[in-house]
GROMACS .gro file of N, CA, C and O in nm:
model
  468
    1UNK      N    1   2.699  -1.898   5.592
    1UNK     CA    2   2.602  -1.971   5.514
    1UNK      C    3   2.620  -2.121   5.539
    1UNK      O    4   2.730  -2.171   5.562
    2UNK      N    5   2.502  -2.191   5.533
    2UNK     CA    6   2.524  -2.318   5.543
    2UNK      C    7   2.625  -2.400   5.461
    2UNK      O    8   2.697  -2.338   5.383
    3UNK      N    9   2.639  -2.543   5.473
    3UNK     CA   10   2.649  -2.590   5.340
    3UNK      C   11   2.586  -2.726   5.362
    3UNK      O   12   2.547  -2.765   5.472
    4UNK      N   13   2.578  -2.802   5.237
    4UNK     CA   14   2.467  -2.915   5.249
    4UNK      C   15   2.541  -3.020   5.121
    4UNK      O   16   2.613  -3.017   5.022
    5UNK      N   17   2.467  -3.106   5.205
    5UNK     CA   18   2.543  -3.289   5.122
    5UNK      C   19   2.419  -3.320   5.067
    5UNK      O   20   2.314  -3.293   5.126
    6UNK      N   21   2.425  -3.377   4.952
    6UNK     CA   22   2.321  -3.433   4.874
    6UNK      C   23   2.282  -3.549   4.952
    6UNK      O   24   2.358  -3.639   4.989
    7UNK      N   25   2.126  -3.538   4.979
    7UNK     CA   26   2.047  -3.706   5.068
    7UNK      C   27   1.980  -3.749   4.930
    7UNK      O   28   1.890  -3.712   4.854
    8UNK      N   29   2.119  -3.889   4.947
    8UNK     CA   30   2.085  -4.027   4.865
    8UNK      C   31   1.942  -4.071   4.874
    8UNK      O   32   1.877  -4.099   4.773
    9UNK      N   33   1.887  -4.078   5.015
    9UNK     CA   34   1.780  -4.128   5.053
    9UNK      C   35   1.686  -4.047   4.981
    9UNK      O   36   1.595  -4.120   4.940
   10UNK      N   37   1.668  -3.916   4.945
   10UNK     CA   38   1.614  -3.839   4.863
   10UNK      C   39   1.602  -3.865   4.734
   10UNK      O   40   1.510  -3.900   4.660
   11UNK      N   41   1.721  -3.841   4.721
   11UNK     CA   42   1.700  -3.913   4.547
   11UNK      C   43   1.642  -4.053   4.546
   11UNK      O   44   1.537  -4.047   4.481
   12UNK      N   45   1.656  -4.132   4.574
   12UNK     CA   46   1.634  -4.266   4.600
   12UNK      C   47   1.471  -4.260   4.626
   12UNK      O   48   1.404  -4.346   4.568
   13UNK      N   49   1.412  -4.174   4.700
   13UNK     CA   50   1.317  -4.154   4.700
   13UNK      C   51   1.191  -4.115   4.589
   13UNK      O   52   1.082  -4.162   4.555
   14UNK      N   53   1.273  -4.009   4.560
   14UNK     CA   54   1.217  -3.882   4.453
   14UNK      C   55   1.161  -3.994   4.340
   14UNK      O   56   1.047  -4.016   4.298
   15UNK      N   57   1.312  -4.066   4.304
   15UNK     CA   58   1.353  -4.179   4.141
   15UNK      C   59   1.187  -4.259   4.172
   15UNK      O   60   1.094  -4.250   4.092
   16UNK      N   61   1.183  -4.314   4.270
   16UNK     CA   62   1.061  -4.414   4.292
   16UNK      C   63   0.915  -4.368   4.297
   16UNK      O   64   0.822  -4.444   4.272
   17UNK      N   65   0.899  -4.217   4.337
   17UNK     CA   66   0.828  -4.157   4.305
   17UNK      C   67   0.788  -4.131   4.132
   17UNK      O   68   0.687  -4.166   4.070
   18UNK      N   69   0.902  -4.061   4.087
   18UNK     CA   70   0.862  -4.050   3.953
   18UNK      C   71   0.800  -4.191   3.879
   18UNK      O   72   0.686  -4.195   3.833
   19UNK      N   73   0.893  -4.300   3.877
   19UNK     CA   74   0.843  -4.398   3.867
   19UNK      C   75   0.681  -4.436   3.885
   19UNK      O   76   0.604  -4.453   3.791
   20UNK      N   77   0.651  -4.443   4.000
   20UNK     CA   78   0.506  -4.467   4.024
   20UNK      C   79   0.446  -4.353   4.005
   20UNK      O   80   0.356  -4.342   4.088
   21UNK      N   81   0.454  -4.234   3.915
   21UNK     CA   82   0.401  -4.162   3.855
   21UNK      C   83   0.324  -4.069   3.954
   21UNK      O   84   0.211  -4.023   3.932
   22UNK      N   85   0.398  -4.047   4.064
   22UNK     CA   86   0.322  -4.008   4.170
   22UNK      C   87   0.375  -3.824   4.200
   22UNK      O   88   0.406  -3.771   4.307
   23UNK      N   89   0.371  -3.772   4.078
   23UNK     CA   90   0.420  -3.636   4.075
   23UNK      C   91   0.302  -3.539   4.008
   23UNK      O   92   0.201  -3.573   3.946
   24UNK      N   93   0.365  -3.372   4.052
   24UNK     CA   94   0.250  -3.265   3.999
   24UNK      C   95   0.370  -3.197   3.883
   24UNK      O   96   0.487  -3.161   3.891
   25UNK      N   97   0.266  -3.203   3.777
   25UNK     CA   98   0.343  -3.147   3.722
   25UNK      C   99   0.325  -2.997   3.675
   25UNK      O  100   0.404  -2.948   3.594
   26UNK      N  101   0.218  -2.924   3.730
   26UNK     CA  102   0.245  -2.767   3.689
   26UNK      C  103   0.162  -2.718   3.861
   26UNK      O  104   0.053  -2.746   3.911
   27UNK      N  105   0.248  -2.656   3.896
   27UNK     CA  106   0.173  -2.620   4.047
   27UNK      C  107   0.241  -2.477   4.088
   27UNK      O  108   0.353  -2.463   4.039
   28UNK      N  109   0.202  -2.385   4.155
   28UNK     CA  110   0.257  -2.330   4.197
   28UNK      C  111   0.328  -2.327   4.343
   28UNK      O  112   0.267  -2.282   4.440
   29UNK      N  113   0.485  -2.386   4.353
   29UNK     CA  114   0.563  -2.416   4.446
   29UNK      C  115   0.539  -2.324   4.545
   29UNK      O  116   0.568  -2.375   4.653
   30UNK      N  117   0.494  -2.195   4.556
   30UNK     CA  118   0.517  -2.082   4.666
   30UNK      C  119   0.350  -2.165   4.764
   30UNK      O  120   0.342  -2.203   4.880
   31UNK      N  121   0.265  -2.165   4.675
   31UNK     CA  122   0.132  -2.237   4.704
   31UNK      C  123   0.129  -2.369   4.813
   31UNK      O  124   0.093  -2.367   4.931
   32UNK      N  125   0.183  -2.494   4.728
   32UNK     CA  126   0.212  -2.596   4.734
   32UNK      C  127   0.318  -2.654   4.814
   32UNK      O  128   0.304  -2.774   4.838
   33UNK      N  129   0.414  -2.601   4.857
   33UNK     CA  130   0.528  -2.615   4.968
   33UNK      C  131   0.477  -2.631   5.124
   33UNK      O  132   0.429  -2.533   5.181
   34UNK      N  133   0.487  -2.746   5.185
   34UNK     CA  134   0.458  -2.726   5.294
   34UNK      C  135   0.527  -2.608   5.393
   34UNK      O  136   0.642  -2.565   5.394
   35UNK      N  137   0.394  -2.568   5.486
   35UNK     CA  138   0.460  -2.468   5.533
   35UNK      C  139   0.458  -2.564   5.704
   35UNK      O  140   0.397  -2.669   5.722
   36UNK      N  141   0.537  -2.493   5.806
   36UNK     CA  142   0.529  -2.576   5.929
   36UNK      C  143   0.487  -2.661   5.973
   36UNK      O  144   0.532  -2.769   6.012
   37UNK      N  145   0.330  -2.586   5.970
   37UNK     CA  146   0.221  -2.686   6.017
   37UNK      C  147   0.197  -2.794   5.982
   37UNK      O  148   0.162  -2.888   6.054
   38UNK      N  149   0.220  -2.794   5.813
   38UNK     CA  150   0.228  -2.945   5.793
   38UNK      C  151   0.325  -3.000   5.771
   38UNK      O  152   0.315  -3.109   5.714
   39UNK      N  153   0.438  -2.958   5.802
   39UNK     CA  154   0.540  -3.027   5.862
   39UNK      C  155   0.576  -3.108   5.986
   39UNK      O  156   0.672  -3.182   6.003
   40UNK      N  157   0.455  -3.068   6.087
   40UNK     CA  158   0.425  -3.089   6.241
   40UNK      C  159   0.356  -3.216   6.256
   40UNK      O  160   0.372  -3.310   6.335
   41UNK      N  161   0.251  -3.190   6.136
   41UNK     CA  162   0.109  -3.303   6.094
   41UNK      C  163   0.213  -3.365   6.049
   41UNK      O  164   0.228  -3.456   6.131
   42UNK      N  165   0.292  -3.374   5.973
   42UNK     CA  166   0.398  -3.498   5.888
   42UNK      C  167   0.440  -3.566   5.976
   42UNK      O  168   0.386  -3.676   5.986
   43UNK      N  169   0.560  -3.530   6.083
   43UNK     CA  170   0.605  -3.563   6.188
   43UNK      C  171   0.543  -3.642   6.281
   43UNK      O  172   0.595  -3.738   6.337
   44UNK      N  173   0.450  -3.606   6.294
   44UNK     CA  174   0.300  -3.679   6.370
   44UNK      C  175   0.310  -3.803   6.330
   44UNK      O  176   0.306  -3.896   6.411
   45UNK      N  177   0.320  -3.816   6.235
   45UNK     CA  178   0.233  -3.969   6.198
   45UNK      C  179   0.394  -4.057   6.148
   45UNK      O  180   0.423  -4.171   6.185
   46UNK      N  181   0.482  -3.965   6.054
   46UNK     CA  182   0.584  -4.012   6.033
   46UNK      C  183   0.733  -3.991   6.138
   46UNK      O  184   0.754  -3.929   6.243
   47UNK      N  185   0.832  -4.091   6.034
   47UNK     CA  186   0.972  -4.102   6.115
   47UNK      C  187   1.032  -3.945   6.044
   47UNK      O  188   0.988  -3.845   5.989
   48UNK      N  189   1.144  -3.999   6.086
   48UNK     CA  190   1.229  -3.866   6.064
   48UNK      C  191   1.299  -3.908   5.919
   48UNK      O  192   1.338  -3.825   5.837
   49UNK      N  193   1.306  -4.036   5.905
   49UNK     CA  194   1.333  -4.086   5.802
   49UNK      C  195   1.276  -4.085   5.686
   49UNK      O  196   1.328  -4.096   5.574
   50UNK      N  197   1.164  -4.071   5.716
   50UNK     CA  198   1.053  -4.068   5.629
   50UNK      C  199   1.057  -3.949   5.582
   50UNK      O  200   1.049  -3.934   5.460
   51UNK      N  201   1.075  -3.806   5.692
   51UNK     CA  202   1.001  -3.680   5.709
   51UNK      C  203   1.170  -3.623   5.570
   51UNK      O  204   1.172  -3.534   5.485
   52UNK      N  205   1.295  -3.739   5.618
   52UNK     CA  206   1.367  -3.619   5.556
   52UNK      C  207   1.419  -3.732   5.403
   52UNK      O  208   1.534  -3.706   5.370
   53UNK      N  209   1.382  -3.794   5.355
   53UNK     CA  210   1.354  -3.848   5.208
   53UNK      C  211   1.272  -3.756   5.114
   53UNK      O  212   1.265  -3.777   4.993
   54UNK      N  213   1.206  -3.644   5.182
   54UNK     CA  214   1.145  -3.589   5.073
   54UNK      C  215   1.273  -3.425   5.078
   54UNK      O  216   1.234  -3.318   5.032
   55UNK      N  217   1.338  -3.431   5.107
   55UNK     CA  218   1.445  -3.305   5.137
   55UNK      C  219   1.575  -3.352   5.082
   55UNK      O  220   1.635  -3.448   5.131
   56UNK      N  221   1.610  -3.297   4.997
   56UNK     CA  222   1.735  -3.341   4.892
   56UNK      C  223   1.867  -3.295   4.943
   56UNK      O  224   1.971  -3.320   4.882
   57UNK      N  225   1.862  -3.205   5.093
   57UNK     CA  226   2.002  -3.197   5.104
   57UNK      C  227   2.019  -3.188   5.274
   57UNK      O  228   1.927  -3.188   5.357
   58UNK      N  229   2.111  -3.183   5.290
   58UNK     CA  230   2.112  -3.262   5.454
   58UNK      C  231   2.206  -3.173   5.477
   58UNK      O  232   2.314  -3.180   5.418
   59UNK      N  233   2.171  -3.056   5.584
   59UNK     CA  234   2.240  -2.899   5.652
   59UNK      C  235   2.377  -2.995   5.732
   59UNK      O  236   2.350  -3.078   5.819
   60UNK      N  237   2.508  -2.972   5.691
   60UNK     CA  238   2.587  -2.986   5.746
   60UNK      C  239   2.680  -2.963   5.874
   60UNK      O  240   2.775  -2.884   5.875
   61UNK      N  241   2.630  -3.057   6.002
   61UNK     CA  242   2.664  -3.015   6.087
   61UNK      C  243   2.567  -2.961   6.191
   61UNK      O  244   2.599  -2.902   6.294
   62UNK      N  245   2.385  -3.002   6.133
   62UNK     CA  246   2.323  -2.965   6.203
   62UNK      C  247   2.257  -3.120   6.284
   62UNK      O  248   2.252  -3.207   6.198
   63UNK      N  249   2.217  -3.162   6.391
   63UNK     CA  250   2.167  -3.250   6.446
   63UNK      C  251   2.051  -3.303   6.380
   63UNK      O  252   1.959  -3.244   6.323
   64UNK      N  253   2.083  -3.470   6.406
   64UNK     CA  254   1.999  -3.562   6.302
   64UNK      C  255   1.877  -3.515   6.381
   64UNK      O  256   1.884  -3.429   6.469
   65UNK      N  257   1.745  -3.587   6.337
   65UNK     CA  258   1.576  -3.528   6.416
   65UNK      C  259   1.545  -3.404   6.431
   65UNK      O  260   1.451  -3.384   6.508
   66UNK      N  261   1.603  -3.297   6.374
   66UNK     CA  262   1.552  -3.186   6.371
   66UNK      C  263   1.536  -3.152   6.255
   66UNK      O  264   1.596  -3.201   6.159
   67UNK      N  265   1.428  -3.039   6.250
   67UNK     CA  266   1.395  -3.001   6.111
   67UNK      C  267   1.546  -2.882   6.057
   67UNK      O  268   1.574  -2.835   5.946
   68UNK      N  269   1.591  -2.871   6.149
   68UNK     CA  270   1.731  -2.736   6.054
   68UNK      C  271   1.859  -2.873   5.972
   68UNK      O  272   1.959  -2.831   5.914
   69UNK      N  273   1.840  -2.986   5.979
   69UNK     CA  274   1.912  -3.072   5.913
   69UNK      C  275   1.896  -3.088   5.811
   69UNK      O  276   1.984  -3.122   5.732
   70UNK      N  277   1.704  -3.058   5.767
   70UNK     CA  278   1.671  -3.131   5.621
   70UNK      C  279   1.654  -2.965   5.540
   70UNK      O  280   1.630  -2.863   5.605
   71UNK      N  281   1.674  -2.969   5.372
   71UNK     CA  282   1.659  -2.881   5.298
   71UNK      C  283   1.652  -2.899   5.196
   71UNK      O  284   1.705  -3.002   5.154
   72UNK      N  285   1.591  -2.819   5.115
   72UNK     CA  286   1.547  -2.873   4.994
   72UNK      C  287   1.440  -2.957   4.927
   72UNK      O  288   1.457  -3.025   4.826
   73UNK      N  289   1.320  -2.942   5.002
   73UNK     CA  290   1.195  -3.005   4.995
   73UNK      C  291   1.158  -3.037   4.876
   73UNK      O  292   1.151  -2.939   4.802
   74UNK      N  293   1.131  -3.139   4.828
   74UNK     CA  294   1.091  -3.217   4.695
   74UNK      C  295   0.970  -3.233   4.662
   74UNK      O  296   0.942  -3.244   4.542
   75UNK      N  297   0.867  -3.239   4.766
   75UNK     CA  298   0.714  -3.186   4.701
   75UNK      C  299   0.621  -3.199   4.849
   75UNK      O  300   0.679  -3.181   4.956
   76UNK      N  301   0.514  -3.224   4.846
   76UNK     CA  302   0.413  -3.203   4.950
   76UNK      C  303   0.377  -3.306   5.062
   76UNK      O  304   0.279  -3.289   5.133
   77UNK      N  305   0.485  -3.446   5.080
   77UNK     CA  306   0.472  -3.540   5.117
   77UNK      C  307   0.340  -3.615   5.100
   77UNK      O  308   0.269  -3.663   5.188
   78UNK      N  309   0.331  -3.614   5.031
   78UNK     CA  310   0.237  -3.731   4.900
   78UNK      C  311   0.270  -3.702   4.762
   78UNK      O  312   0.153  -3.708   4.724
   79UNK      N  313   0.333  -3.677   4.658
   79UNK     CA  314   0.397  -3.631   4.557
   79UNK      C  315   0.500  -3.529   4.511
   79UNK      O  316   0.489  -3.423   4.574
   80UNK      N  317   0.610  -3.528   4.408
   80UNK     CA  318   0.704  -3.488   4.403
   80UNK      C  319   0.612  -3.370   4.317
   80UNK      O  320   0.515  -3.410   4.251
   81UNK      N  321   0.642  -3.233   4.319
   81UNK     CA  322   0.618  -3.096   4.232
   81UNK      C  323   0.719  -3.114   4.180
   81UNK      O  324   0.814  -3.163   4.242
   82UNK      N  325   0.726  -3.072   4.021
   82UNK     CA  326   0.819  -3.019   3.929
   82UNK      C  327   0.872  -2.905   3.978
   82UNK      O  328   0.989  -2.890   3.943
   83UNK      N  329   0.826  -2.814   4.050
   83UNK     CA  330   0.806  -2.647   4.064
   83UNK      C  331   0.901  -2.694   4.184
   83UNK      O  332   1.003  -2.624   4.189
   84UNK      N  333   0.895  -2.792   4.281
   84UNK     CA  334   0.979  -2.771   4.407
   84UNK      C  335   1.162  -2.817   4.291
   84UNK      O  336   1.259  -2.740   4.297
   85UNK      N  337   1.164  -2.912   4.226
   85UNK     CA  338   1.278  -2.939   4.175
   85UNK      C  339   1.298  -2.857   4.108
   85UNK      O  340   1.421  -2.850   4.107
   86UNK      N  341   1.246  -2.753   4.022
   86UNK     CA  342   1.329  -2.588   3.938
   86UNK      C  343   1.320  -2.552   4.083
   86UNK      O  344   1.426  -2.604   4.118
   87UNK      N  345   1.260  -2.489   4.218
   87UNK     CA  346   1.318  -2.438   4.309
   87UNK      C  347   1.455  -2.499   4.334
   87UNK      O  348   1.559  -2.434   4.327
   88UNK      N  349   1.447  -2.628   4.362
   88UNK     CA  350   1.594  -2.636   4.438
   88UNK      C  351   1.723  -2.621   4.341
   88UNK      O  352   1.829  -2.575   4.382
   89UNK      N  353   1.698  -2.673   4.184
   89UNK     CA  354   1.806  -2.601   4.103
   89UNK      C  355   1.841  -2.439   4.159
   89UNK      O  356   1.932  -2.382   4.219
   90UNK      N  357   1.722  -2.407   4.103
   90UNK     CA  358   1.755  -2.223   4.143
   90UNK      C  359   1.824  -2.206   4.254
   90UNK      O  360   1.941  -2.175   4.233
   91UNK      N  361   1.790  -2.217   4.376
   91UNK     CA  362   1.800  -2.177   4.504
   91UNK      C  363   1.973  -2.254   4.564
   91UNK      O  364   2.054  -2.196   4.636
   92UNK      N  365   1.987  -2.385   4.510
   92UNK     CA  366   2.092  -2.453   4.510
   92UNK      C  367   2.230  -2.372   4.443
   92UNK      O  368   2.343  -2.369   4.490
   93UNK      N  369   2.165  -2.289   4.279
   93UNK     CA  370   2.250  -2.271   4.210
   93UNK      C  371   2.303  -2.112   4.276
   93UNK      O  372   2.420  -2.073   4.278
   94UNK      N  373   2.183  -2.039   4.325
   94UNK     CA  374   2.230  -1.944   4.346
   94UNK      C  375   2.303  -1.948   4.510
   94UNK      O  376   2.353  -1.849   4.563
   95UNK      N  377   2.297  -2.037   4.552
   95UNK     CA  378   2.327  -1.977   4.722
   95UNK      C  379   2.528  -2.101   4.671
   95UNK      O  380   2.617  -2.112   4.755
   96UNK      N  381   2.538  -2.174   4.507
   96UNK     CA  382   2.606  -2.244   4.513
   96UNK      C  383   2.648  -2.311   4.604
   96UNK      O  384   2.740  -2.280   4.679
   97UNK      N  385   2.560  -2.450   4.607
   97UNK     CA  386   2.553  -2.557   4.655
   97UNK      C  387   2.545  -2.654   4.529
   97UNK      O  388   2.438  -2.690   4.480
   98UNK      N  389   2.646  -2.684   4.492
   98UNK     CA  390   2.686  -2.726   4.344
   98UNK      C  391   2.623  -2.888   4.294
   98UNK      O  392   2.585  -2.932   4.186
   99UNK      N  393   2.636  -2.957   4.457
   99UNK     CA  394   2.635  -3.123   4.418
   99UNK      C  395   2.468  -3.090   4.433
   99UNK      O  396   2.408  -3.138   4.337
  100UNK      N  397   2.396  -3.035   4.510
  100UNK     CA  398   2.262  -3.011   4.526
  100UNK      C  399   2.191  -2.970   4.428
  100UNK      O  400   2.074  -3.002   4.406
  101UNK      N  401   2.309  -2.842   4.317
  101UNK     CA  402   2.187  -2.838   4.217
  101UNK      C  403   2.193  -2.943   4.095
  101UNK      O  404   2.100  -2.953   4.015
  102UNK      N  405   2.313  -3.021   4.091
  102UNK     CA  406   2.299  -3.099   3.998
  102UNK      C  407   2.229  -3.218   4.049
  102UNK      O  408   2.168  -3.273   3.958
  103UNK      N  409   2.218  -3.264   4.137
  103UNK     CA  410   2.126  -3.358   4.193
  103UNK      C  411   1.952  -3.324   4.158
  103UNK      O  412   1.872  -3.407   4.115
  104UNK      N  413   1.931  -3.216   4.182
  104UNK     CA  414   1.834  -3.163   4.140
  104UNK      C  415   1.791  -3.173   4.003
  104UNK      O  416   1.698  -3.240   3.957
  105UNK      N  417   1.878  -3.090   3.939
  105UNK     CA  418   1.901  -3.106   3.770
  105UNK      C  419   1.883  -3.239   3.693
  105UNK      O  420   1.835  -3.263   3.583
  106UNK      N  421   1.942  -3.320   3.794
  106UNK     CA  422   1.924  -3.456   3.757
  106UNK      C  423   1.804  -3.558   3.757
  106UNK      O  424   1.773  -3.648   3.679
  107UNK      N  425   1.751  -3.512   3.869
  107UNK     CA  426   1.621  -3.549   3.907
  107UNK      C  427   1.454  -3.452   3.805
  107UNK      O  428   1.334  -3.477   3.794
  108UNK      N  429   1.541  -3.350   3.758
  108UNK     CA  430   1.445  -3.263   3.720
  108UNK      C  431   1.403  -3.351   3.557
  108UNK      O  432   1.298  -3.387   3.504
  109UNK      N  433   1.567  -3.359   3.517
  109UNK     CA  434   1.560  -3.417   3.390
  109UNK      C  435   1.485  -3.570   3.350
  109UNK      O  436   1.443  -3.620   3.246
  110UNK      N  437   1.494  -3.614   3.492
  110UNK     CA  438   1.415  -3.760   3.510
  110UNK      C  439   1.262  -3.775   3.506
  110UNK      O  440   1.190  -3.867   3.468
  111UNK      N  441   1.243  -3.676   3.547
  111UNK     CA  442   1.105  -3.604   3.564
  111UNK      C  443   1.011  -3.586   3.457
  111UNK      O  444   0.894  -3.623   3.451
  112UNK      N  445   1.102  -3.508   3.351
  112UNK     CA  446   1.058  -3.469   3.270
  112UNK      C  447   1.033  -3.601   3.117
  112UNK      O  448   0.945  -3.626   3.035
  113UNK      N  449   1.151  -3.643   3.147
  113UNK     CA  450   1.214  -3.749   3.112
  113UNK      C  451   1.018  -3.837   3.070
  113UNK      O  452   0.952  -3.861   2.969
  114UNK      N  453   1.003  -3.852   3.198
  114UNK     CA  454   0.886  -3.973   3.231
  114UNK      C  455   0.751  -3.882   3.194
  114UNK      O  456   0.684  -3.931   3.103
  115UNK      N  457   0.707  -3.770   3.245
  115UNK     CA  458   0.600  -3.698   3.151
  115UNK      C  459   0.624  -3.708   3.023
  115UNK      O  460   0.549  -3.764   2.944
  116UNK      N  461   0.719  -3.659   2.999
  116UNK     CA  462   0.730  -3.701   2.822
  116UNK      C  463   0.692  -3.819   2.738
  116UNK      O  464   0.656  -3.824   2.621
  117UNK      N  465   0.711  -3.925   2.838
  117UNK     CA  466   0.764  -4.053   2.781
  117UNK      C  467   0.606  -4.163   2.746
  117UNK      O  468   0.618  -4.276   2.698
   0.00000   0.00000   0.00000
């Protein structure tokens, strides 16, 4: 199984997102998750830097510029889903990737935090 380091640049990302209020907040993640293709279209136009700020955890040991490095997708690259951050708790908690799901958790609570607020 893999294992994965929490990307700062992610969070760092995500935080500025919520901020500018630039999130979905009821979606269905299975729906809404980019699938390849627009991962390809992303790539296209963006850096890799860009492409992996929206991916909260960084595959350990896999080569920078490829897509098997980034994991944990944070929403549709134009806004953060709520539904992708309960995925990556879940998916974090169950495959235990511990700093990933609390990063998540953390971000989830921020989230919510600001709809509320």
């Amino acid at each position: 199984m893999a294992s994965y380091e929490v990307n700062d640049a992610a969070v760092t990302h995500c935080r500025e997102l919520i901020a500018a209020h630039r999130y979905v907040v009821d979606s269905d993640w299975g729906d809404a998750q980019p699938d390849a293709e627009r991962e390809n279209t992303y790539l296209e136009r963006h850096s890799w830097v860009e492409y992996g700020a929206w991916h909260l955890g960084l595959t350990e040991g896999a080569s920078d510029e490829t897509k098997a490095r980034y994991a944990f997708v944070l929403g549709d690259f134009s806004r953060i889903h709520r539904s992708a951050l309960i995925a990556c708790v879940y998916r974090a908690a169950e495959w235990q990737h511990k700093a990933v799901e609390l990063a998540a958790h953390d971000l989830l609570q921020e989230l919510d935090a600001a709809i509320e607020g």
